[in-house]
Short mmCIF file of C-alpha atoms in Angstrom, two decimals:
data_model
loop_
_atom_site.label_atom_id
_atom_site.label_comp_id
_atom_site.label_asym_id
_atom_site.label_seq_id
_atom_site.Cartn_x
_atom_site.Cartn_y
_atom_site.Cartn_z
CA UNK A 1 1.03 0.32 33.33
CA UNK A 2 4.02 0.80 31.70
CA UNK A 3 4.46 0.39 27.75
CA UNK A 4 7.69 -1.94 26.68
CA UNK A 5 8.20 -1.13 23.12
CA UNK A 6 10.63 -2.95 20.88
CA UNK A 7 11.97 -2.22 17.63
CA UNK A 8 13.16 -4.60 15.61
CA UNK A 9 15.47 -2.46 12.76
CA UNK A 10 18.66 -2.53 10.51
CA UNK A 11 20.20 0.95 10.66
CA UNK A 12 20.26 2.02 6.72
CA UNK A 13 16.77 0.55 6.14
CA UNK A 14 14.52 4.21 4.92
CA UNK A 15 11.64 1.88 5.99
CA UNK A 16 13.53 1.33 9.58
CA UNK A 17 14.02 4.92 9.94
CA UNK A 18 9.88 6.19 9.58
CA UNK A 19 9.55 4.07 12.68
CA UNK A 20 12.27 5.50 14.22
CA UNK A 21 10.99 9.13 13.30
CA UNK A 22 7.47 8.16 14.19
CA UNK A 23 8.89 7.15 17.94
CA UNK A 24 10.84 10.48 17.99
CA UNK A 25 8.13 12.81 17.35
CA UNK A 26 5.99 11.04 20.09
CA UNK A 27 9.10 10.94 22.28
CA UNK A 28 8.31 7.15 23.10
CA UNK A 29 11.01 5.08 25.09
CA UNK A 30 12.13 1.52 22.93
CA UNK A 31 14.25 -0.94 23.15
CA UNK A 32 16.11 -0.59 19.54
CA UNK A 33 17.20 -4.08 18.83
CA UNK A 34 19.65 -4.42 15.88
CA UNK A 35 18.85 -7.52 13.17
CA UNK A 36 21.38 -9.45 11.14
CA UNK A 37 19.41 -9.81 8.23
CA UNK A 38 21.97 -12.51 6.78
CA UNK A 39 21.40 -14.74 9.82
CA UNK A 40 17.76 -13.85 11.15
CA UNK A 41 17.08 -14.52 14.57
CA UNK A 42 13.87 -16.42 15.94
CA UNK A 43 12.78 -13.17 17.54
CA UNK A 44 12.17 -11.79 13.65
CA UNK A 45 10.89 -14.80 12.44
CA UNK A 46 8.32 -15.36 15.14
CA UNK A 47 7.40 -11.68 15.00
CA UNK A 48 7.31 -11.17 11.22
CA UNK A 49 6.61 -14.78 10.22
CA UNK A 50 4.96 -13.91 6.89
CA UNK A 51 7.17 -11.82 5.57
CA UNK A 52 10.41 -11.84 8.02
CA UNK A 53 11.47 -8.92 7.28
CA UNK A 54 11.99 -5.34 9.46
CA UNK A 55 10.57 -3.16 10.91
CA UNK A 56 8.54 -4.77 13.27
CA UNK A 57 7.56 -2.85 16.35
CA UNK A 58 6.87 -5.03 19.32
CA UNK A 59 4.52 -3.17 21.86
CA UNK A 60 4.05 -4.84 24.81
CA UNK A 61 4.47 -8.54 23.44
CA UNK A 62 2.50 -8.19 20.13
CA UNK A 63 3.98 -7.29 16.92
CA UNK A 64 3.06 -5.12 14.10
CA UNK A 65 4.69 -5.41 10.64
CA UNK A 66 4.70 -3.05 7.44
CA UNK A 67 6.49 0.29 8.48
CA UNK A 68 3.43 2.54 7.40
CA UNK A 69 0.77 0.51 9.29
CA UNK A 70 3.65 0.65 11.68
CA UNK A 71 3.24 4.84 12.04
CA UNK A 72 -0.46 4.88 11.74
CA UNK A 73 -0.27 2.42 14.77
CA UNK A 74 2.30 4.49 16.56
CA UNK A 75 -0.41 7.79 15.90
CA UNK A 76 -3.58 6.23 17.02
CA UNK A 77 -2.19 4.38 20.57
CA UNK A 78 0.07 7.68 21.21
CA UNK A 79 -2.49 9.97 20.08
CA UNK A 80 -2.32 12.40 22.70
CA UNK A 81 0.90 14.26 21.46
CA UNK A 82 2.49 15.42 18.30
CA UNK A 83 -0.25 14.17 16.11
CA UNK A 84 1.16 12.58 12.68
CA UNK A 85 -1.88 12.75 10.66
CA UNK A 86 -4.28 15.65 10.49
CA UNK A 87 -7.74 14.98 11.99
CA UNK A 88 -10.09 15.96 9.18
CA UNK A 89 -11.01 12.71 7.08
CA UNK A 90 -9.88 14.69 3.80
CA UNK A 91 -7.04 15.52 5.23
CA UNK A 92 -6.15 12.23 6.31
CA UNK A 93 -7.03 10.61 3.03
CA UNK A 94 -4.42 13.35 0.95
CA UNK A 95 -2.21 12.01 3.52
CA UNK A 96 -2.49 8.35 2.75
CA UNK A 97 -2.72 8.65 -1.00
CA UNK A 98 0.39 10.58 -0.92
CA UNK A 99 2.06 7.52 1.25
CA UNK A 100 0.99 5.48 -0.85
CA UNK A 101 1.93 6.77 -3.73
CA UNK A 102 5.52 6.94 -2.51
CA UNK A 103 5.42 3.26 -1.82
CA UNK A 104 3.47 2.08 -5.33
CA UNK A 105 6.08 3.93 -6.88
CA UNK A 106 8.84 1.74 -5.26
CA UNK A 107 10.78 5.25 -4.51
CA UNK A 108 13.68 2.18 -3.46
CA UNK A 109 13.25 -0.41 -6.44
CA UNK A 110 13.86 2.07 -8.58
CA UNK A 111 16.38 3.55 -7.01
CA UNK A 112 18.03 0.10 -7.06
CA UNK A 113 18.50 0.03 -10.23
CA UNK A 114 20.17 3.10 -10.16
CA UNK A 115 23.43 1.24 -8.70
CA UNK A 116 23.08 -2.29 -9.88
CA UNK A 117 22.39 -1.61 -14.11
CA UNK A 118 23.65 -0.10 -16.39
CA UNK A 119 23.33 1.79 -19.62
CA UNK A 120 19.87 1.90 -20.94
CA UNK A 121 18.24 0.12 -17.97
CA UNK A 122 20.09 2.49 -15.61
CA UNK A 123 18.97 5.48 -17.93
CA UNK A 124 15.33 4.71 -18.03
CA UNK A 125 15.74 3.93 -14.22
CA UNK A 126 16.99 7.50 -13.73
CA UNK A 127 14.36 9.28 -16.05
CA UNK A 128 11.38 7.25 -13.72
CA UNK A 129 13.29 8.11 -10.66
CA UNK A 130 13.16 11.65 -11.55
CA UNK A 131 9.92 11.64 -12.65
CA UNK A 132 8.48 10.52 -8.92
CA UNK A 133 10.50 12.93 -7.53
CA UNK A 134 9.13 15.94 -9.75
CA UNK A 135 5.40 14.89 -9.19
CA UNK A 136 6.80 14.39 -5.35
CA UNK A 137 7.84 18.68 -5.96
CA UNK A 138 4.90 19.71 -7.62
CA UNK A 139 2.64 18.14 -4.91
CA UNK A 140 5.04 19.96 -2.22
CA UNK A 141 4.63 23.24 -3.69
CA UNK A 142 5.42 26.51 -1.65
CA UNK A 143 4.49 24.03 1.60
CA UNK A 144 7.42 23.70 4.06
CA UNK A 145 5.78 20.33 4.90
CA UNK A 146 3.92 17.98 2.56
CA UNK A 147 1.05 18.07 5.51
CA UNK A 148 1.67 21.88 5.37
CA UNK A 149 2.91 23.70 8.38
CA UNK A 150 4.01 20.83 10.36
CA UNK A 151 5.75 17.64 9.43
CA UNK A 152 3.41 14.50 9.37
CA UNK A 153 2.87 11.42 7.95
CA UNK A 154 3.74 12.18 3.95
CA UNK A 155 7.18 13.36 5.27
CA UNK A 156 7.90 10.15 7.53
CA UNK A 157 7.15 8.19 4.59
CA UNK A 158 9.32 10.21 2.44
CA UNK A 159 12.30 12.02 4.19
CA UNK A 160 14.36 8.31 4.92
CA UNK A 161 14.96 7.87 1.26
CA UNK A 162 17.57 11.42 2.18
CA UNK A 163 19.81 9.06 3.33
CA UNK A 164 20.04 6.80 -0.14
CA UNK A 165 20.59 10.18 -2.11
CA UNK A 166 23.70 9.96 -2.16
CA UNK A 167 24.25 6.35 -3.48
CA UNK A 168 21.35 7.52 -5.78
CA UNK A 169 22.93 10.47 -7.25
CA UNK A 170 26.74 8.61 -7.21
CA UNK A 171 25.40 5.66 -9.13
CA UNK A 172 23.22 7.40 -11.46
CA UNK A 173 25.80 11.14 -12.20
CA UNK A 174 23.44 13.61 -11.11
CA UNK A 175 22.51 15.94 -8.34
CA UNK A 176 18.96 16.05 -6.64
CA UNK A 177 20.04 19.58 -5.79
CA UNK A 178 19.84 20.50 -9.20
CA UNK A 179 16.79 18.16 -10.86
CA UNK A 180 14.67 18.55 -7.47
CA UNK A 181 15.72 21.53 -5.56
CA UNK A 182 12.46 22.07 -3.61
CA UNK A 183 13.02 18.31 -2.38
CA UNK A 184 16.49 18.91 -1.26
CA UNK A 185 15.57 22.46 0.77
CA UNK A 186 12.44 20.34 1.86
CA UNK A 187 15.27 17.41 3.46
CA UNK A 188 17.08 19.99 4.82
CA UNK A 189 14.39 21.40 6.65
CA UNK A 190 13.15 18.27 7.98
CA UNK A 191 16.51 17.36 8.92
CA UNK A 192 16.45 20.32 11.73
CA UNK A 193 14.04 18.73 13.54
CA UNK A 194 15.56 16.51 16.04
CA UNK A 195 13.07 13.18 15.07
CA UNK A 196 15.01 13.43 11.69
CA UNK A 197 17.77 14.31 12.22
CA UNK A 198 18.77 11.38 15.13
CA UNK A 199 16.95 8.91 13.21
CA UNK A 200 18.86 8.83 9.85
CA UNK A 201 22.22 7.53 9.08
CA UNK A 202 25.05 9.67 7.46
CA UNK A 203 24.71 9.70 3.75
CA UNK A 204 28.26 8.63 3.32
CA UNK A 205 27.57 5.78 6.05
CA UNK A 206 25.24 4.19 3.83
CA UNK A 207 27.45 5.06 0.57
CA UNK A 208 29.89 2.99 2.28
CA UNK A 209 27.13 0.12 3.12
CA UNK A 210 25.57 -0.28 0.17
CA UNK A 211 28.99 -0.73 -2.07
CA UNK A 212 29.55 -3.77 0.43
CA UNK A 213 26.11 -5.28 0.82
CA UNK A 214 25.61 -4.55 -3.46
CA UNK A 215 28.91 -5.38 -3.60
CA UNK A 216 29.79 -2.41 -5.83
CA UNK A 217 32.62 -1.01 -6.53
CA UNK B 1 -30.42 17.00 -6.50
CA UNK B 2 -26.98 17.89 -6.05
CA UNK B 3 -26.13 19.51 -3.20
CA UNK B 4 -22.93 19.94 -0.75
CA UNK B 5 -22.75 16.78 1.15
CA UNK B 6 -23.80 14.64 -2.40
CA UNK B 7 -21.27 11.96 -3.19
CA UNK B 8 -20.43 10.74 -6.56
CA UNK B 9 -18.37 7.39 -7.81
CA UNK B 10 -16.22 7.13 -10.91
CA UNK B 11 -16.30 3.67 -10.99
CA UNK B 12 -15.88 0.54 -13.69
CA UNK B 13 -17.76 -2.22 -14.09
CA UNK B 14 -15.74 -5.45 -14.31
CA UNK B 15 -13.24 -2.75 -11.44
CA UNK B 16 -13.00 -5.54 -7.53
CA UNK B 17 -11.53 -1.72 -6.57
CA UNK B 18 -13.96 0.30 -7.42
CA UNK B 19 -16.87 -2.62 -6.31
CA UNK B 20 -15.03 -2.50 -2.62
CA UNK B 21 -16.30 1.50 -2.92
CA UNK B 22 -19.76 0.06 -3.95
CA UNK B 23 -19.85 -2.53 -1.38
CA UNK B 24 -18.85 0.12 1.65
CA UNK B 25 -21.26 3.08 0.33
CA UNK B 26 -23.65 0.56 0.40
CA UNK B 27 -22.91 -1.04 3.86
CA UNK B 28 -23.18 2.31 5.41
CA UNK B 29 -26.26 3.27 3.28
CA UNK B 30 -24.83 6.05 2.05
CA UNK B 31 -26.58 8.16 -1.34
CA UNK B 32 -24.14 7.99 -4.61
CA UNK B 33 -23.95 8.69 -7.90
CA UNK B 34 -22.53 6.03 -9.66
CA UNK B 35 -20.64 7.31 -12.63
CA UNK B 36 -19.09 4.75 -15.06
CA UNK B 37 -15.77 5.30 -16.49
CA UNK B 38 -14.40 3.96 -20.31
CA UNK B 39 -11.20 2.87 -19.12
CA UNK B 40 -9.59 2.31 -22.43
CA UNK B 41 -10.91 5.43 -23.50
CA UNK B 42 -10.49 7.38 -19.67
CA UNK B 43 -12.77 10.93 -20.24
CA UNK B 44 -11.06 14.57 -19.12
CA UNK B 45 -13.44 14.15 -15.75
CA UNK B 46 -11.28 11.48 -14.56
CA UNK B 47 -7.94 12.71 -15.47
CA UNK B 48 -8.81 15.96 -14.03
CA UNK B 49 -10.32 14.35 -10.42
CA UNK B 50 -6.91 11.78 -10.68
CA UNK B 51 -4.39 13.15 -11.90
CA UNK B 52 -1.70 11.23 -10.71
CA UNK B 53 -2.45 7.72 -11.32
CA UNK B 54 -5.51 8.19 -13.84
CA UNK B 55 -7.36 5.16 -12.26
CA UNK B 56 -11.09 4.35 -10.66
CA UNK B 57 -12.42 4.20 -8.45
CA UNK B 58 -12.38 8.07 -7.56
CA UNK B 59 -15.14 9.31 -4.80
CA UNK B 60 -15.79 13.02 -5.13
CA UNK B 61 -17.10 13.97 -1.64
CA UNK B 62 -17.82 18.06 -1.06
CA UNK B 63 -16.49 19.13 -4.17
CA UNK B 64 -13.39 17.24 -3.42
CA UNK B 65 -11.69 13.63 -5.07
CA UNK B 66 -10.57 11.03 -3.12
CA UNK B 67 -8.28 8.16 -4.79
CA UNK B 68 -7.01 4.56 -4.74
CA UNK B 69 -9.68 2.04 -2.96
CA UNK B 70 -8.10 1.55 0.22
CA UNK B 71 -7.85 5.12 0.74
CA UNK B 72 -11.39 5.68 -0.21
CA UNK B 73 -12.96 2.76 2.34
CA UNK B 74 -10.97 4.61 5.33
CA UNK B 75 -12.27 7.84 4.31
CA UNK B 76 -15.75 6.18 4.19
CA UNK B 77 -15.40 4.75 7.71
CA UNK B 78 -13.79 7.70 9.23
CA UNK B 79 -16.91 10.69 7.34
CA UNK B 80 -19.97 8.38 8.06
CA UNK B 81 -19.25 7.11 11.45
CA UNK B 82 -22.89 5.21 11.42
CA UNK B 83 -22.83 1.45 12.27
CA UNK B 84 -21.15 -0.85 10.49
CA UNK B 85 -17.50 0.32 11.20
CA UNK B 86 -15.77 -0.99 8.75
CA UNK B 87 -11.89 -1.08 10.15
CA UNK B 88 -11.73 -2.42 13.53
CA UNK B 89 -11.59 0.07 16.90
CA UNK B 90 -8.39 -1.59 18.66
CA UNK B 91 -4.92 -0.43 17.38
CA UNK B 92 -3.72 -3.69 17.20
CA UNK B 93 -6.43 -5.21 15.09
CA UNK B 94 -6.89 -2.05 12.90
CA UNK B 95 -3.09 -2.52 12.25
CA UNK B 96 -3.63 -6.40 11.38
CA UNK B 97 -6.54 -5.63 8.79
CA UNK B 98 -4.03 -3.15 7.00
CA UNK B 99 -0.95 -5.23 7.03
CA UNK B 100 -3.39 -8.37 5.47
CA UNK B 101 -5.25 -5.54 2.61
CA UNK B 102 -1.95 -5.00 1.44
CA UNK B 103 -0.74 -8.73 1.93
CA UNK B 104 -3.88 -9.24 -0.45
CA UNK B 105 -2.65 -7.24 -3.08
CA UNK B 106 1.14 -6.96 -3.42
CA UNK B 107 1.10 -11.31 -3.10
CA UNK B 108 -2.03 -12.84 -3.56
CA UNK B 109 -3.52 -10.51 -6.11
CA UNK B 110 -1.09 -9.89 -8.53
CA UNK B 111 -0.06 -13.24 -8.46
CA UNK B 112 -3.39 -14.38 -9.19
CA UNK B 113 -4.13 -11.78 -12.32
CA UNK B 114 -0.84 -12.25 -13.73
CA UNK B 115 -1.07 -16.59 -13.48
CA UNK B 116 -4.36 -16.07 -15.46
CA UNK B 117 -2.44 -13.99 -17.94
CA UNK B 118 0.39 -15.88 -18.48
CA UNK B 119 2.51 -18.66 -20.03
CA UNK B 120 4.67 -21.63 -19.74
CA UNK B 121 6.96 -21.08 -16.59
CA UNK B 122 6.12 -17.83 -15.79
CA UNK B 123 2.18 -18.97 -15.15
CA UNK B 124 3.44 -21.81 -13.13
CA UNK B 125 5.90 -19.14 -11.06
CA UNK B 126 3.11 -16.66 -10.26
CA UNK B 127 0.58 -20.03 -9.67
CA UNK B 128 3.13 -20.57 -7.12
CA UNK B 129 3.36 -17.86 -5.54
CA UNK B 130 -0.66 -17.35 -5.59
CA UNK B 131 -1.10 -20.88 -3.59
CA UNK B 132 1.71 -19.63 -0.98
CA UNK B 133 -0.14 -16.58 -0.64
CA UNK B 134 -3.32 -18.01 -0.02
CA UNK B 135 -2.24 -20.51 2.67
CA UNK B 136 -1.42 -17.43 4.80
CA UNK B 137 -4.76 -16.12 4.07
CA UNK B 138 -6.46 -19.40 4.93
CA UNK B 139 -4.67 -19.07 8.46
CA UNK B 140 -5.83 -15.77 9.27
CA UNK B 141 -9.47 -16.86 8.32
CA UNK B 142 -9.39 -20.22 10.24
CA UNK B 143 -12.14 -19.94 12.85
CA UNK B 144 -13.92 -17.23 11.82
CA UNK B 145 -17.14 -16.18 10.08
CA UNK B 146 -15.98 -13.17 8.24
CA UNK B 147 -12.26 -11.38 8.72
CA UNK B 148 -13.52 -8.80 10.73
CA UNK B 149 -15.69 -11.54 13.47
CA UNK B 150 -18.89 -11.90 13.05
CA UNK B 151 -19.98 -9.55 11.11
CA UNK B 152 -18.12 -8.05 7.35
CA UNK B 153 -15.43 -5.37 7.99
CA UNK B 154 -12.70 -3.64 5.97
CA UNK B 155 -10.55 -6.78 5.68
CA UNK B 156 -13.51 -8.50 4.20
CA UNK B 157 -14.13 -6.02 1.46
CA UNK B 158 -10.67 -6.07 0.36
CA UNK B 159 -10.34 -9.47 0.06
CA UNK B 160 -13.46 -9.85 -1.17
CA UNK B 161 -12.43 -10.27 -4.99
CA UNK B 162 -11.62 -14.02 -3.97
CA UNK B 163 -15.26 -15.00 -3.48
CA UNK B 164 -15.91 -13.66 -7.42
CA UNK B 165 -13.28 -12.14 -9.47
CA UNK B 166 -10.44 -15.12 -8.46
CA UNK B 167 -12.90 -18.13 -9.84
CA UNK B 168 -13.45 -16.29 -12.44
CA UNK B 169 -9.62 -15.61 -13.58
CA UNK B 170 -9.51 -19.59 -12.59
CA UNK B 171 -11.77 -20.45 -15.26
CA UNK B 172 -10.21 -17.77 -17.94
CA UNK B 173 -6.70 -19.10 -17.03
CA UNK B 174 -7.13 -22.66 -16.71
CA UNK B 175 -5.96 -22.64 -13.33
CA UNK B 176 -6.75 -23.35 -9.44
CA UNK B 177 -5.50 -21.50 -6.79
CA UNK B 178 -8.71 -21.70 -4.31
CA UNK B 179 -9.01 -25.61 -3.85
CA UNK B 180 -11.80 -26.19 -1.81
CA UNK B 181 -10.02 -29.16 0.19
CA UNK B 182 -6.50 -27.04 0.53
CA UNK B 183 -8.23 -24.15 1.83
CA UNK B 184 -11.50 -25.12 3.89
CA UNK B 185 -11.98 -22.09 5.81
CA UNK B 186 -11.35 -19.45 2.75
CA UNK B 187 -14.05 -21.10 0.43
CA UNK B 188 -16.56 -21.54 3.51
CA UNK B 189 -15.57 -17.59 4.14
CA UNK B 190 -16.52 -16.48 0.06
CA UNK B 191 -19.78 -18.60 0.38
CA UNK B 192 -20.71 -16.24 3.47
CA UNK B 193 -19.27 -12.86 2.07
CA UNK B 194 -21.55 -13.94 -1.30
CA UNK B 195 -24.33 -14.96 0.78
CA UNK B 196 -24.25 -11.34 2.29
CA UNK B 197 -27.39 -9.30 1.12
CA UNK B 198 -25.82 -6.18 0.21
CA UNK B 199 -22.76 -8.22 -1.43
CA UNK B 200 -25.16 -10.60 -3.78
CA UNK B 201 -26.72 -7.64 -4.88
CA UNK B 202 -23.90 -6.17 -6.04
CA UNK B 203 -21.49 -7.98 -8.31
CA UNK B 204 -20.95 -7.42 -12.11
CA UNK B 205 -22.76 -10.32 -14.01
CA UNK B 206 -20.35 -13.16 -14.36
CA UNK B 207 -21.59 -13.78 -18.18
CA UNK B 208 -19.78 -10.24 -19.11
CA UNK B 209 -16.91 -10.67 -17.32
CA UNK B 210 -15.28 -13.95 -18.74
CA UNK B 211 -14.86 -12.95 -22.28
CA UNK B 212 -13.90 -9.38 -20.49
CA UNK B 213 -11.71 -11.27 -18.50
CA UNK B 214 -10.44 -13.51 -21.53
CA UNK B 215 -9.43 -10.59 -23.63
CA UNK B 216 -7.43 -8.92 -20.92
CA UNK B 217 -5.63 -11.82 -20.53
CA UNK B 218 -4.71 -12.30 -24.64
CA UNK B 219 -3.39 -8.44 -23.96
CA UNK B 220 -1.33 -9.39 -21.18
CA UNK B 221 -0.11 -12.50 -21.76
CA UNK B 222 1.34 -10.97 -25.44
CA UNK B 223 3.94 -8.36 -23.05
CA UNK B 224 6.99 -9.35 -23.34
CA UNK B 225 8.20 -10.74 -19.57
CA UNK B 226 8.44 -8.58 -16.45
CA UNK B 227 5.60 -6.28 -16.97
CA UNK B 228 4.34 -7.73 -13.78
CA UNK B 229 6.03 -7.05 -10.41
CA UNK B 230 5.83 -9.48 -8.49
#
């Protein structure tokens, strides 16, 4: 039986891209299906109807919403190949608290208001941004991979926000290569694998984006 | 008698996180050592075992801490494979319980809390928000016993703060978000999920956790605005 897989997407989304990553690494064949999320389409709606928004991955008719459920999904159907959590339960639970704690920490909210305040606001948005980022360094350590020796669920969650880093660091005047250097060399590395590295959008690309959908200047 | 495979819980009374731990150790009938934790006055055990967020419930499994609840009931499920499984064995479904846990407590939870604990427009905002949230629940529980079928499963235990915690942040907030005749099948569901023997056996006593309950809310509801995110 063959598998028809649909993503439903919007190229700069980070949370977009750890599906897109996810379906990489387990070299799975999908229809990638664009969204206009200023006009949304009844596809979307009737696929995400509580909270119409994207990703949603579309595997053989049925939908699945939330872009980390999305990957854990992806692991356990495809679980024969490139496996994206490890298989002892500790293992696996480091793994999910670490997810987690990159989404409870609203790595993108907070980024936000990196580009859309100003002054004290933006100042105390940069010193909580940095904050996540240095617990995010120390938890990396001398690891090339937040998993350890191969790239796995932590760095799905994490690597797409790479692609904001430049509106990030533009917005707020400073350079993640010199507050978080382990991160960067960490991106960089991550970025050689193919998964990555055809799943994420140019950082200037997005630069570009975001001043017109934030409408910055 | 401690020994390698012993489990211990850092846990806190009045906690609907760290009772989902309770709830699951208990399903599976699994040993603990149930360790309670001073919140407002957290000891160095639980800032060394969390760290990062500081919080209960921590499990501490083979020498090693595991954090945040919904972490903690997969790691349960996945190291003491014995009947019942808690998270469901098709991909789809498993993927439907963990898109509704955290549906439960990004929208319907906070919203809940932080009505209880607030004011004026704001209370009638998040009030809002709580009833919208809980008309999607009521869907997903129309026509069935429990969220995971017929018997209780993961979904059940995270939303399981509705059956006891929600009526009593009702009463301590002067407010209604489960209505009986709005949502049918969600109040029929919390009568079952009490009715459970392992669940009415283990629930805080209600006569603590109102003035608890009504303190917390004085604290929050003197923040200044936006302390909730939601």
């Amino acid at each position: 039986m063959t598998d028809e897989v649909v993503l439903l997407d919007f190229w700069p989304s980070m949370f977009g891209m750890r599906v897109r990553v996810a379906l990489a690494e387990k070299g799975i064949n999908y229809q990638y299906k664009e969204q206009d999320l200023k006009n949304k389409n009844e596809l979307l709606l009737k696929m995400n109807p509580v909270h119409k928004k994207i990703p949603v991955l579309i595997h053989n008719g049925k939908a699945v919403c939330e872009s980390l459920v999305i990957v854990q999904y992806i692991d356990e159907v495809w679980n024969d190949r490139s496996p994206l959590l490890p298989s002892d339960p500790y293992q696996r639970a480091q793994a999910r608290f670490w997810a987690d704690f990159v989404e409870q920490k609203a790595v993108y909210a907070v980024g936000k208001k990196l580009f859309s305040t100003k002054g004290e606001e933006q100042e105390a948005a940069k010193k909580e941004f940095l904050e996540i980022y240095k617990t995010l360094e120390r938890e990396l350590g001398d690891k090339p991979y937040f998993g350890g020796e191969t790239f796995g669920f932590v760095d799905i969650a994490l690597i797409t926000f790479y692609s904001w880093f430049y509106v990030f660091e533009t917005f707020g005047k400073f350079s993640m290569e010199a507050e978080c250097p382990k991160i960067i060399a960490w991106a960089k590395r991550c970025l050689q694998k193919e998964s990555v590295a055809k799943s994420l959008p140019d950082q200037k690309k997005v630069y570009e984006l975001a001043l017109e959908l934030f409408g910055l200047k | 008698m401690a020994s390698e495979d012993s489990v211990k819980l850092l846990g806190f009374w009045a906690s609907q996180f760290s009772m989902r731990v309770e709830w699951a150790l208990k399903l599976k009938g699994v040993d603990y050592e149930y360790v309670e934790e001073d919140i407002f006055n957290k000891s160095s055990l639980l800032l060394e075992l969390n760290p990062v967020h500081k919080k209960v419930p921590v499990l501490v499994h083979r020498q090693k801490a595991i954090s945040e609840s919904y972490v903690i009931l997969e790691y349960i499920d996945e190291t003491w494979k014995q009947s019942p499984l808690l998270l469901p064995q098709d991909p789809h479904e498993r993927a439907k319980a963990r898109f509704w846990a955290r549906f439960g407590e990004e929208k319907l939870l906070l919203a809940s809390a932080g009505a209880m604990c607030s004011l004026g427009e704001e209370k009638e905002r998040l009030l809002k928000l709580a009833i919208e949230a809980m008309e999607k629940i009521e869907e997903e529980i129309k026509g069935k016993e429990f969220f995971g079928g017929e018997s209780i499963g993961y979904l059940d235990i995270a939303l399981g703060w509705i059956s006891y915690w929600l009526p009593v942040w009702e009463e301590v907030g002067s407010i209604q978000i489960l209505d009986p005749l709005t949502f049918p099948a969600t109040t029929s569901w919390a009568k079952n999920f009490l009715n459970h023997p392992i669940i009415k056996d283990n629930l805080p006593p209600r006569q603590k956790m109102i003035p608890y309950f009504h303190e917390r809310s004085k604290f929050f509801s003197s923040l200044p605005p936006g302390w909730i995110k939601i």
